[in-house]
Short mmCIF file of C-alpha atoms in Angstrom, two decimals:
data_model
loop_
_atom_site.label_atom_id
_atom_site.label_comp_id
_atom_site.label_asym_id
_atom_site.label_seq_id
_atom_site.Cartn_x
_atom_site.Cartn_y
_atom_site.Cartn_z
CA UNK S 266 124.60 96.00 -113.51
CA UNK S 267 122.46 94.50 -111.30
CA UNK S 268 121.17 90.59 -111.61
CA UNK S 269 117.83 90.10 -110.80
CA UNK S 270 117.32 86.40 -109.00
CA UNK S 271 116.98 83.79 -111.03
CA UNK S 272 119.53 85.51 -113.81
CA UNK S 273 122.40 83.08 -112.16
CA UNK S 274 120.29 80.08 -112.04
CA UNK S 275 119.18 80.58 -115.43
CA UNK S 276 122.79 81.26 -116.99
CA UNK S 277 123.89 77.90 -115.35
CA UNK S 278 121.46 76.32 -115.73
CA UNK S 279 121.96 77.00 -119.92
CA UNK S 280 126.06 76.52 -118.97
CA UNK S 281 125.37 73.28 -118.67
CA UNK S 282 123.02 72.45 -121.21
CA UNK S 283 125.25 73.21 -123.45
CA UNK S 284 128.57 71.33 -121.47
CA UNK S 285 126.12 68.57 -121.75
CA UNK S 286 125.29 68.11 -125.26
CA UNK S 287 128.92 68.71 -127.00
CA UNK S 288 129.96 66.15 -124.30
CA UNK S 289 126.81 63.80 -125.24
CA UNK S 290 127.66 63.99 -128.68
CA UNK S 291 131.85 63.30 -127.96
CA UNK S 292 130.57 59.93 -126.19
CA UNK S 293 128.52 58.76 -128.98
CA UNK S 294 131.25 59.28 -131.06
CA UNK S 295 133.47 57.35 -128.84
CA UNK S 296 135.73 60.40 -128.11
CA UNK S 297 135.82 60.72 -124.53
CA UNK S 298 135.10 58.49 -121.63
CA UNK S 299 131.97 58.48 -119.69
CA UNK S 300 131.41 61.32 -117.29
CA UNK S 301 131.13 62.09 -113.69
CA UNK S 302 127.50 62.83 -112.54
CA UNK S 303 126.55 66.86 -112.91
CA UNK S 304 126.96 69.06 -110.06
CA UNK S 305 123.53 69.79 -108.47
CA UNK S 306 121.49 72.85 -108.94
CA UNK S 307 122.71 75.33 -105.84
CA UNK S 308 118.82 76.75 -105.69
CA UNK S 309 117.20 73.44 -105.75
CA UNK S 310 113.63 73.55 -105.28
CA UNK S 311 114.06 72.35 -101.75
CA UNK S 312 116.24 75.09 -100.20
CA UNK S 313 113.81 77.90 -102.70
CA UNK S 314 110.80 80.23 -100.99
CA UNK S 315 108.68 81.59 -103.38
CA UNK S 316 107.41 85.08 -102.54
CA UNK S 317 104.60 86.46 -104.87
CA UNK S 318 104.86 90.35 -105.34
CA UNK S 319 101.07 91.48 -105.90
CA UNK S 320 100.92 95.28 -107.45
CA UNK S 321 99.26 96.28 -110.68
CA UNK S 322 102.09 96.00 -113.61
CA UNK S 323 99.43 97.28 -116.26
CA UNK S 324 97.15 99.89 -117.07
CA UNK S 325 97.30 103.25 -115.17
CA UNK S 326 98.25 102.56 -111.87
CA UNK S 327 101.89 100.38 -113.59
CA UNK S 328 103.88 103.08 -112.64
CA UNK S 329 103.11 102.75 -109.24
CA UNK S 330 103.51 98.91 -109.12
CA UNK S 331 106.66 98.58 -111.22
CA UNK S 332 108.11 100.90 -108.20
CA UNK S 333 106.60 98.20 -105.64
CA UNK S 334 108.33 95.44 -107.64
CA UNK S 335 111.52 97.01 -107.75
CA UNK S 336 112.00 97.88 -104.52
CA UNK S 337 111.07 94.08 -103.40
CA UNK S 338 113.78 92.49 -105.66
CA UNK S 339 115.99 95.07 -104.58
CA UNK S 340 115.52 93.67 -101.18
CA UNK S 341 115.56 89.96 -102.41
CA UNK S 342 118.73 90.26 -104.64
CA UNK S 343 120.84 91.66 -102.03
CA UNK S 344 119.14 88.69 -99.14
CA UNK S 345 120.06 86.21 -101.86
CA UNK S 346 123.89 87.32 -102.65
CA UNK S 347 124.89 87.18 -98.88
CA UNK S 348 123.05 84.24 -98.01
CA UNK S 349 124.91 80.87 -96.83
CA UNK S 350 124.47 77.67 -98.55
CA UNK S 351 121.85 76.11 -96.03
CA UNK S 352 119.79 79.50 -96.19
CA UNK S 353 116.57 79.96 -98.47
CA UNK S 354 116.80 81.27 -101.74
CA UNK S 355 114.13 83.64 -102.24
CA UNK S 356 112.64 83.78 -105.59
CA UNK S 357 110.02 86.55 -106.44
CA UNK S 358 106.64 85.81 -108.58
CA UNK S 359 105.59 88.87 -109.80
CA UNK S 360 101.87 89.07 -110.49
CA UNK S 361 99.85 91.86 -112.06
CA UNK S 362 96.76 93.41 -109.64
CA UNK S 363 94.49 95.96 -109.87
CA UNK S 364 93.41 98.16 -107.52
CA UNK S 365 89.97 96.14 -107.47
CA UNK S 366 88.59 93.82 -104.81
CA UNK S 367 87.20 91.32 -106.94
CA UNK S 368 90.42 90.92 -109.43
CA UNK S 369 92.91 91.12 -106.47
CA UNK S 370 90.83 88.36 -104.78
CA UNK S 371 90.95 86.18 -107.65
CA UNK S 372 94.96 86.81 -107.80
CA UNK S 373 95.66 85.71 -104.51
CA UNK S 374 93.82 82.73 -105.04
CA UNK S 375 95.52 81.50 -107.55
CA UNK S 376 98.43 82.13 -106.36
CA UNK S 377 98.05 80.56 -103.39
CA UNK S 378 96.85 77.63 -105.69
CA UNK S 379 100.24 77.60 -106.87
CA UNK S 380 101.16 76.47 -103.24
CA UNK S 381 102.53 80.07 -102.84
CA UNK S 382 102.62 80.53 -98.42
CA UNK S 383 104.10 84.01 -98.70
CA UNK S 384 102.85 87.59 -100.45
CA UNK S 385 103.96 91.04 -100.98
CA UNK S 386 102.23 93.95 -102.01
CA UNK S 387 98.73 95.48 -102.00
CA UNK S 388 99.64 99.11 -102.44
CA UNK S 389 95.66 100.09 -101.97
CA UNK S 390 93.59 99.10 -99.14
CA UNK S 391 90.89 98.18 -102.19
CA UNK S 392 92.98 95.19 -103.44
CA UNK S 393 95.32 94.12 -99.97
CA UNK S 394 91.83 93.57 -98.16
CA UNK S 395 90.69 90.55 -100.32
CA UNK S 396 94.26 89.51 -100.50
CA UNK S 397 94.53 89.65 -96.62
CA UNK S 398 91.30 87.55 -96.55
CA UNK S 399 92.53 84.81 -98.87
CA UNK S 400 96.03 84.52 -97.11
CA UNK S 401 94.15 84.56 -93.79
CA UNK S 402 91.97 81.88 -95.29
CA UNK S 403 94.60 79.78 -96.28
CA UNK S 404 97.72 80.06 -94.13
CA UNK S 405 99.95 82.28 -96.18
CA UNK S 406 101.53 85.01 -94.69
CA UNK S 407 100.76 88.66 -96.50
CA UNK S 408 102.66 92.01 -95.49
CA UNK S 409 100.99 95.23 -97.09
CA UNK S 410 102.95 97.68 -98.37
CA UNK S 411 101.40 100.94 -98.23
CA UNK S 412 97.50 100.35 -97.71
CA UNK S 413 96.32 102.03 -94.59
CA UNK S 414 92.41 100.93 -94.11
CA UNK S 415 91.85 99.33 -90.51
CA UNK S 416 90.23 95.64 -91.98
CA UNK S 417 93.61 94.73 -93.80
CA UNK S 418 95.22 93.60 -90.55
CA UNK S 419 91.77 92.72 -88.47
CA UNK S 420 88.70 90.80 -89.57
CA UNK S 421 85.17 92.01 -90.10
CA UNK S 422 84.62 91.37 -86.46
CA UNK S 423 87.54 92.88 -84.79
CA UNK S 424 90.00 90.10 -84.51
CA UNK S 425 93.50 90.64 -85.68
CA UNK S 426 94.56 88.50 -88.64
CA UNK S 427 97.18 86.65 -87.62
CA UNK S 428 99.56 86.04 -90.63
CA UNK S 429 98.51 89.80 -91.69
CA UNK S 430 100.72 92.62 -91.46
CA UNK S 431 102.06 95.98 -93.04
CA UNK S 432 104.46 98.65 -93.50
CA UNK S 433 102.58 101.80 -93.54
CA UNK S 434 100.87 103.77 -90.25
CA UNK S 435 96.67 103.58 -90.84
CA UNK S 436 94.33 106.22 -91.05
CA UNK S 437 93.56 106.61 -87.16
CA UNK S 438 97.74 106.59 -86.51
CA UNK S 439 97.68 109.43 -89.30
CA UNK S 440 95.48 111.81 -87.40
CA UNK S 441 97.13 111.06 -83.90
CA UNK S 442 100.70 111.81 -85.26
CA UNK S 443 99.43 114.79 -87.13
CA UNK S 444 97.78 116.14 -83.74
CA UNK S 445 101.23 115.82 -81.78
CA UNK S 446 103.02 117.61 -84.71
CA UNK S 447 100.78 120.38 -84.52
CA UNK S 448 101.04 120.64 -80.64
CA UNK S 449 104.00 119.31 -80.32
CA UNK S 450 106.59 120.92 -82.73
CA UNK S 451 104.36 123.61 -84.38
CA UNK S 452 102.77 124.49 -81.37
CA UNK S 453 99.70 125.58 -82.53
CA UNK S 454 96.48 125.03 -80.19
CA UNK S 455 93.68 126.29 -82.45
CA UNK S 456 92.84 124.04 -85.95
CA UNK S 457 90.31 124.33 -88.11
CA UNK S 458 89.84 120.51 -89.49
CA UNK S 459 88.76 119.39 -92.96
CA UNK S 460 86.48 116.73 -93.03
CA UNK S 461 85.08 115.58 -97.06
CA UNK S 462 81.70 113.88 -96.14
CA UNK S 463 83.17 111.83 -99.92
CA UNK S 464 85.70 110.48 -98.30
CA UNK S 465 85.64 107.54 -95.81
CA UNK S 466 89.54 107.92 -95.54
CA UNK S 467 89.42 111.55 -94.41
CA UNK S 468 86.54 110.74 -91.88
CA UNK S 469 88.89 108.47 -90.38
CA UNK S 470 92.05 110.24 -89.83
CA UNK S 471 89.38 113.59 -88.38
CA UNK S 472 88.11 111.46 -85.96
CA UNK S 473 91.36 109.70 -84.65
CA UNK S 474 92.95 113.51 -84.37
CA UNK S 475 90.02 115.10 -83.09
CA UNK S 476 90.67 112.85 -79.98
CA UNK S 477 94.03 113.26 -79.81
CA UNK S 478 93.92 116.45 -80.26
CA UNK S 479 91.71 117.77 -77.81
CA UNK S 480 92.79 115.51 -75.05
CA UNK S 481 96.35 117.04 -75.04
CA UNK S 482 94.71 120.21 -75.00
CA UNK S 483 93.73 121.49 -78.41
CA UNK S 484 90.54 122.90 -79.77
CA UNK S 485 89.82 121.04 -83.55
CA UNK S 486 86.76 122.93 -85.12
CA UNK S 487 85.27 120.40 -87.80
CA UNK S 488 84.47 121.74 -91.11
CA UNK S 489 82.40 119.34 -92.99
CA UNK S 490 82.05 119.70 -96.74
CA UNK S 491 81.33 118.14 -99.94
CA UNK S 492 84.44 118.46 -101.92
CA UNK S 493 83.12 117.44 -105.04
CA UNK S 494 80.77 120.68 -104.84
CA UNK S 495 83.06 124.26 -105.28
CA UNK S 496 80.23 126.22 -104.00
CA UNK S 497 80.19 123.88 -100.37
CA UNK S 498 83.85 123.79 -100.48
CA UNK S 499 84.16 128.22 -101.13
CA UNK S 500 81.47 128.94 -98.31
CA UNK S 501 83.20 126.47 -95.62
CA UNK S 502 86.77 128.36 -96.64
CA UNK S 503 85.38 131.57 -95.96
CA UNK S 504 84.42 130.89 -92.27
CA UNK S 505 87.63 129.04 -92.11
CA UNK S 506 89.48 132.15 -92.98
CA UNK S 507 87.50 134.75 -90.97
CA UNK S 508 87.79 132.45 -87.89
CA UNK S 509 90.98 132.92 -85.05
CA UNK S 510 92.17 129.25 -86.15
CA UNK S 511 96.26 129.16 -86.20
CA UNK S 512 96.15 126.04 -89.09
CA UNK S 513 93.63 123.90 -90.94
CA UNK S 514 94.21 120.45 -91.08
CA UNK S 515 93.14 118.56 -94.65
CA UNK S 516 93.56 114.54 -94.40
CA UNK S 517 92.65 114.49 -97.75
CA UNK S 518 92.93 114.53 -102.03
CA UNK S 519 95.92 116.76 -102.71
CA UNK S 520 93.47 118.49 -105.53
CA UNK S 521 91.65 119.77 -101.91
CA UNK S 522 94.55 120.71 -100.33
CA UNK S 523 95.27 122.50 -103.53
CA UNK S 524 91.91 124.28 -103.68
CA UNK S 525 92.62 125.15 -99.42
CA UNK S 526 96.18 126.58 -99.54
CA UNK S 527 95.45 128.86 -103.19
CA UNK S 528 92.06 130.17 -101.35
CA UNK S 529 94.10 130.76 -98.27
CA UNK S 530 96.90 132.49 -99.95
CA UNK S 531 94.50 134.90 -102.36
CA UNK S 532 92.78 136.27 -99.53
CA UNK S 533 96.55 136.69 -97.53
CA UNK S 534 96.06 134.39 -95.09
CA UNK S 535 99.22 132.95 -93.06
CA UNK S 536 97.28 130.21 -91.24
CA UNK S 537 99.52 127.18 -91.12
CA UNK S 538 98.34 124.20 -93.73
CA UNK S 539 98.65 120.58 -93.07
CA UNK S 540 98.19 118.24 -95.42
CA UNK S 541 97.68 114.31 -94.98
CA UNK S 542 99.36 111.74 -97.11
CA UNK S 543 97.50 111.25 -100.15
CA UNK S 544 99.98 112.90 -102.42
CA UNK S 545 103.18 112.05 -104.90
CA UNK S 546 105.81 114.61 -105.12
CA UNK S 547 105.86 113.44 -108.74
CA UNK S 548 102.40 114.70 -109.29
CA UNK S 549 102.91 118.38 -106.92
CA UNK S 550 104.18 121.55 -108.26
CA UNK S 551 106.17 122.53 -105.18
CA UNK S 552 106.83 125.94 -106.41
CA UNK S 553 103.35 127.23 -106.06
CA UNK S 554 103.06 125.45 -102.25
CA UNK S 555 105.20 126.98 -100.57
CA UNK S 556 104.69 126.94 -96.86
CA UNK S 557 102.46 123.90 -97.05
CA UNK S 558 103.11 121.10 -94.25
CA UNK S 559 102.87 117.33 -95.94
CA UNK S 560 102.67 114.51 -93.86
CA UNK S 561 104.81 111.40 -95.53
CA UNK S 562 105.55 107.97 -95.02
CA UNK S 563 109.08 107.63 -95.83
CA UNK S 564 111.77 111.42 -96.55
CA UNK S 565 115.26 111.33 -98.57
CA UNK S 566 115.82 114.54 -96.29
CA UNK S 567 115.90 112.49 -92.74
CA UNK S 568 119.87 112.27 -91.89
CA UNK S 569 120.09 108.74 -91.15
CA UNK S 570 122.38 106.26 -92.06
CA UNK S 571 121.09 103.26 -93.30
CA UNK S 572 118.30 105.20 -95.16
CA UNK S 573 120.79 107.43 -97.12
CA UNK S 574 122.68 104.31 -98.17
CA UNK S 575 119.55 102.34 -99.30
CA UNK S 576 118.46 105.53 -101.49
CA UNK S 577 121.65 105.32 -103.08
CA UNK S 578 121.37 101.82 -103.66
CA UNK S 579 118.03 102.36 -105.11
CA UNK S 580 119.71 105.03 -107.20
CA UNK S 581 122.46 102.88 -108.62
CA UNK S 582 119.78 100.35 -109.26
CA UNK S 583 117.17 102.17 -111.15
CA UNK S 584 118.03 105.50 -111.97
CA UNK S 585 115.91 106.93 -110.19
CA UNK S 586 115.20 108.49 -106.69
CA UNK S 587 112.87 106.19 -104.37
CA UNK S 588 109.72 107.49 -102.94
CA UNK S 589 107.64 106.33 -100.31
CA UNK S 590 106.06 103.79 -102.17
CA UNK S 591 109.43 102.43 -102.70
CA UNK S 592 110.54 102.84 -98.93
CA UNK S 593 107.73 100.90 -97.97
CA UNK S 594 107.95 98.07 -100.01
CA UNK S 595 111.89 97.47 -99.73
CA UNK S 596 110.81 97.30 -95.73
CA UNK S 597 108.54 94.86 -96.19
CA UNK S 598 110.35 92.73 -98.04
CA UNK S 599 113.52 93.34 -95.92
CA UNK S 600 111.39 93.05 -92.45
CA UNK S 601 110.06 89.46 -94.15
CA UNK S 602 113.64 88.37 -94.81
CA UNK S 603 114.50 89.30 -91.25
CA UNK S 604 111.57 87.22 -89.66
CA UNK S 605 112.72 84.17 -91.86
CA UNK S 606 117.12 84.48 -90.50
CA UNK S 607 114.91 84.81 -87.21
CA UNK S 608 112.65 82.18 -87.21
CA UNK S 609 113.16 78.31 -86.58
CA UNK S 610 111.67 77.46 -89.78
CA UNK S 611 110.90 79.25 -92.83
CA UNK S 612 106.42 78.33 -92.37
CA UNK S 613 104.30 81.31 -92.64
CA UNK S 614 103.40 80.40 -88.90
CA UNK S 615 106.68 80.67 -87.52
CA UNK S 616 107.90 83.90 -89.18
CA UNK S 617 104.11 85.78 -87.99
CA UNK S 618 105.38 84.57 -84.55
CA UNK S 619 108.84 86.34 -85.36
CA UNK S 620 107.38 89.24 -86.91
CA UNK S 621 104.72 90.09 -83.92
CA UNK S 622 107.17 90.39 -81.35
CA UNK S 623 110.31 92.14 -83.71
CA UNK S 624 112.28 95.20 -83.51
CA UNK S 625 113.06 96.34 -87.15
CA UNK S 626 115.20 99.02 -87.88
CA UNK S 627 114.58 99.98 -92.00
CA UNK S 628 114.57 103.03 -94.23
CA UNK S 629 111.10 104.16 -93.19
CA UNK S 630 111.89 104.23 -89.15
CA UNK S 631 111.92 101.66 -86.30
CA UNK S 632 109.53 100.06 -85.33
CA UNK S 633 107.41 97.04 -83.82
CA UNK S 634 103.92 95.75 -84.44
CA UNK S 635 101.18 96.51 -81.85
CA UNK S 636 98.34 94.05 -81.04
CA UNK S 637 96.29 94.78 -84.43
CA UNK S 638 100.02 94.15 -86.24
CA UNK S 639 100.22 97.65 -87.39
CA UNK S 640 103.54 98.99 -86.87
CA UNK S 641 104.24 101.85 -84.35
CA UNK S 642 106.53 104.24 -85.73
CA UNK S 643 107.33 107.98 -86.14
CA UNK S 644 105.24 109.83 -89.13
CA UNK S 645 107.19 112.14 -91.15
CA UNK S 646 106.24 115.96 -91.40
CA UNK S 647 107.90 118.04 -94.59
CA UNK S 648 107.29 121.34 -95.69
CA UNK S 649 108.20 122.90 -98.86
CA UNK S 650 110.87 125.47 -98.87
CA UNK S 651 112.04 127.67 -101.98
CA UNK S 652 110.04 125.02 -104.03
CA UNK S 653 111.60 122.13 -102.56
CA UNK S 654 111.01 118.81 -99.64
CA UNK S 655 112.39 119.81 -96.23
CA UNK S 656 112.73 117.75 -93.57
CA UNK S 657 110.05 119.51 -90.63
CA UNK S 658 109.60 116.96 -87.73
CA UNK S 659 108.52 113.75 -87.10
CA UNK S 660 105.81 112.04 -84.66
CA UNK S 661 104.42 108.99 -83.06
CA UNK S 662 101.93 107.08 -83.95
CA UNK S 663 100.76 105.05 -80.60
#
């Protein structure tokens, strides 16, 4: 079983409350002589970091944060039973937030009123933007876990946050890495590119690959639509599918992708389908996507190491197999612990120096921060095969 921090504190803790009182009432009695003082508490307040974990724990998105919070303490628990005497203790403060700006704001500011200097968390870019501006505000050092927009890690005007950071590649890394893949490993020169005028997101990643794609060589034909509107979405997947494209690219929904790869399969199409990373295996039926290229943050299927023993850590843990959501979390909290053993001194300020110039090795890839403190890393490419995730390539993000 595993203990969660804090379990061991708490059991001594009652220990000796009750050694205490049956000795207290001995004494009184005249029993026993007076006794030595108490041994003192081995996570005094002193040598204990407080690390809040942000992520909703309620309403519909609790599924989602629970795997956040899990995947933190994972990381904490196993920091805190190898530690040395004269090393931190970290102890987690879970707090419940929405995926909404003005709640997540309010969040972070109370618990940096709680004199909290370090935060986990922020699985959408909606919430881990107003928590980036309150830690940046107030000296506390924030990693993201898995939201991708551009103004987590830089300021309005363009200047990097400095005590910001996160786990997961943004939207314009996206549409690079997915450009290489399709050159690079695919080798396919001719895409037809999604772009859903509803979605800032998708905009995003079309530009970045559009640029990457073309300068190495490629030709990227945009296709603009409204996906909100069937009858915009059927006429664009008609030229699409007449047209001498190899693949069509869809940084977008998985419900579009959806709509893409069944209107592409009815008319027998075997164009090549990429999609971006807005999906959850837990929410795909694999078995009617066959074929279908996902792009992915984190992949049980990659043979390394470290990664397959962290999965069945996670396993043993929780029952459970860890997604990307996971992955991402357990490396931030593991990179954080890393740029604390690193540091000379456990401030916010000295473990952002740490962490800007680090090489991390953790279950989602290697990596180091670049200049914006967005980590450059390989993306992961699967496709599904006989209904199931396999393992299809992998590219950089720079």
């Amino acid at each position: 079983m595993r203990i969660t921090p804090g379990s061991t504190l708490r059991h001594h803790l009652s220990e000796w409350a009750l050694i205490s009182a049956v000795v207290l009432g001995l004494a009184m009695a005249g029993c026993v002589p007076s006794m030595p003082p108490l041994p003192t508490n081995p996570y005094d307040e002193q040598n204990q970091l407080r690390v809040a974990i942000l992520a909703p724990l309620s309403g519909e998105l609790a599924t989602y944060g629970r795997t956040v919070r899990r995947a933190v303490e994972l990381a904490f628990d196993e920091w805190n039973e190898r530690r040395n005497d004269s090393e931190v203790f970290i102890q987690p403060v879970p707090e419940d937030t929405p995926c909404d700006a003005t709640d997540a704001r309010q969040v972070a500011e109370r618990v940096v009123a709680m004199g909290i200097r370090f935060i986990i968390g922020g699985i959408c870019s909606e919430a881990a933007i107003p928590i980036a501006d309150v830690a940046d505000k107030n000296g506390a050092l924030f990693l993201a876990t898995s939201a991708t927009h551009p103004l987590v890690t830089v300021d309005a005007s363009g200047n990097t946050r400095p005590l910001v950071f996160r786990t997961a590649f943004t939207y314009t890394q996206q549409g690079r890495a997915a450009s290489r893949f399709l050159l690079q490993t695919l080798r396919l020169e001719r895409v037809a590119v999604v772009n859903n005028l509803r979605s800032p997101f998708a905009r995003e990643v079309v530009a970045a690959f559009r640029e990457a794609f073309t300068s190495q060589g490629g030709t990227a034909s945009i296709v603009s639509v409204d996906a909100s509107q069937q009858s915009d979405l059927g006429a664009s997947l008609e030229s699409i599918i007449t047209s001498d494209v190899q693949a069509v690219y869809v940084p977008d929904h998985c419900a579009t992708m959806i709509h893409i790869q069944e209107a592409l399969r009815a008319h027998g199409s075997d164009k090549a389908l990429l999609a971006g990373d807005w999906w959850n295996v837990h929410e795909l039926d694999l078995t009617t996507l066959e074929g279908v290229y996902l792009t992915a943050h984190y992949s049980a299927q990659i043979a390394d190491p470290a990664a397959l023993q962290w999965a069945a850590r996670y396993r043993a843990a929780f029952a459970v197999e860890p997604d990307a959501l996971a992955a991402l979390a357990y490396d931030a909290a593991a990179l954080l612990v890393q740029g604390i053993e690193q540091s000379e001194s456990a401030s916010p300020q000295a473990v952002a120096h740490t962490l800007s110039a680090i090489e991390y090795k953790g279950v989602t890839g290697r990596w180091r921060f670049n200049a914006q403190h967005d980590p450059l890393k390989q993306a992961i490419f699967l496709r599904v095969r006989d209904g199931a995730l396999q393992f299809a390539g992998s590219a950089g993000v720079e």
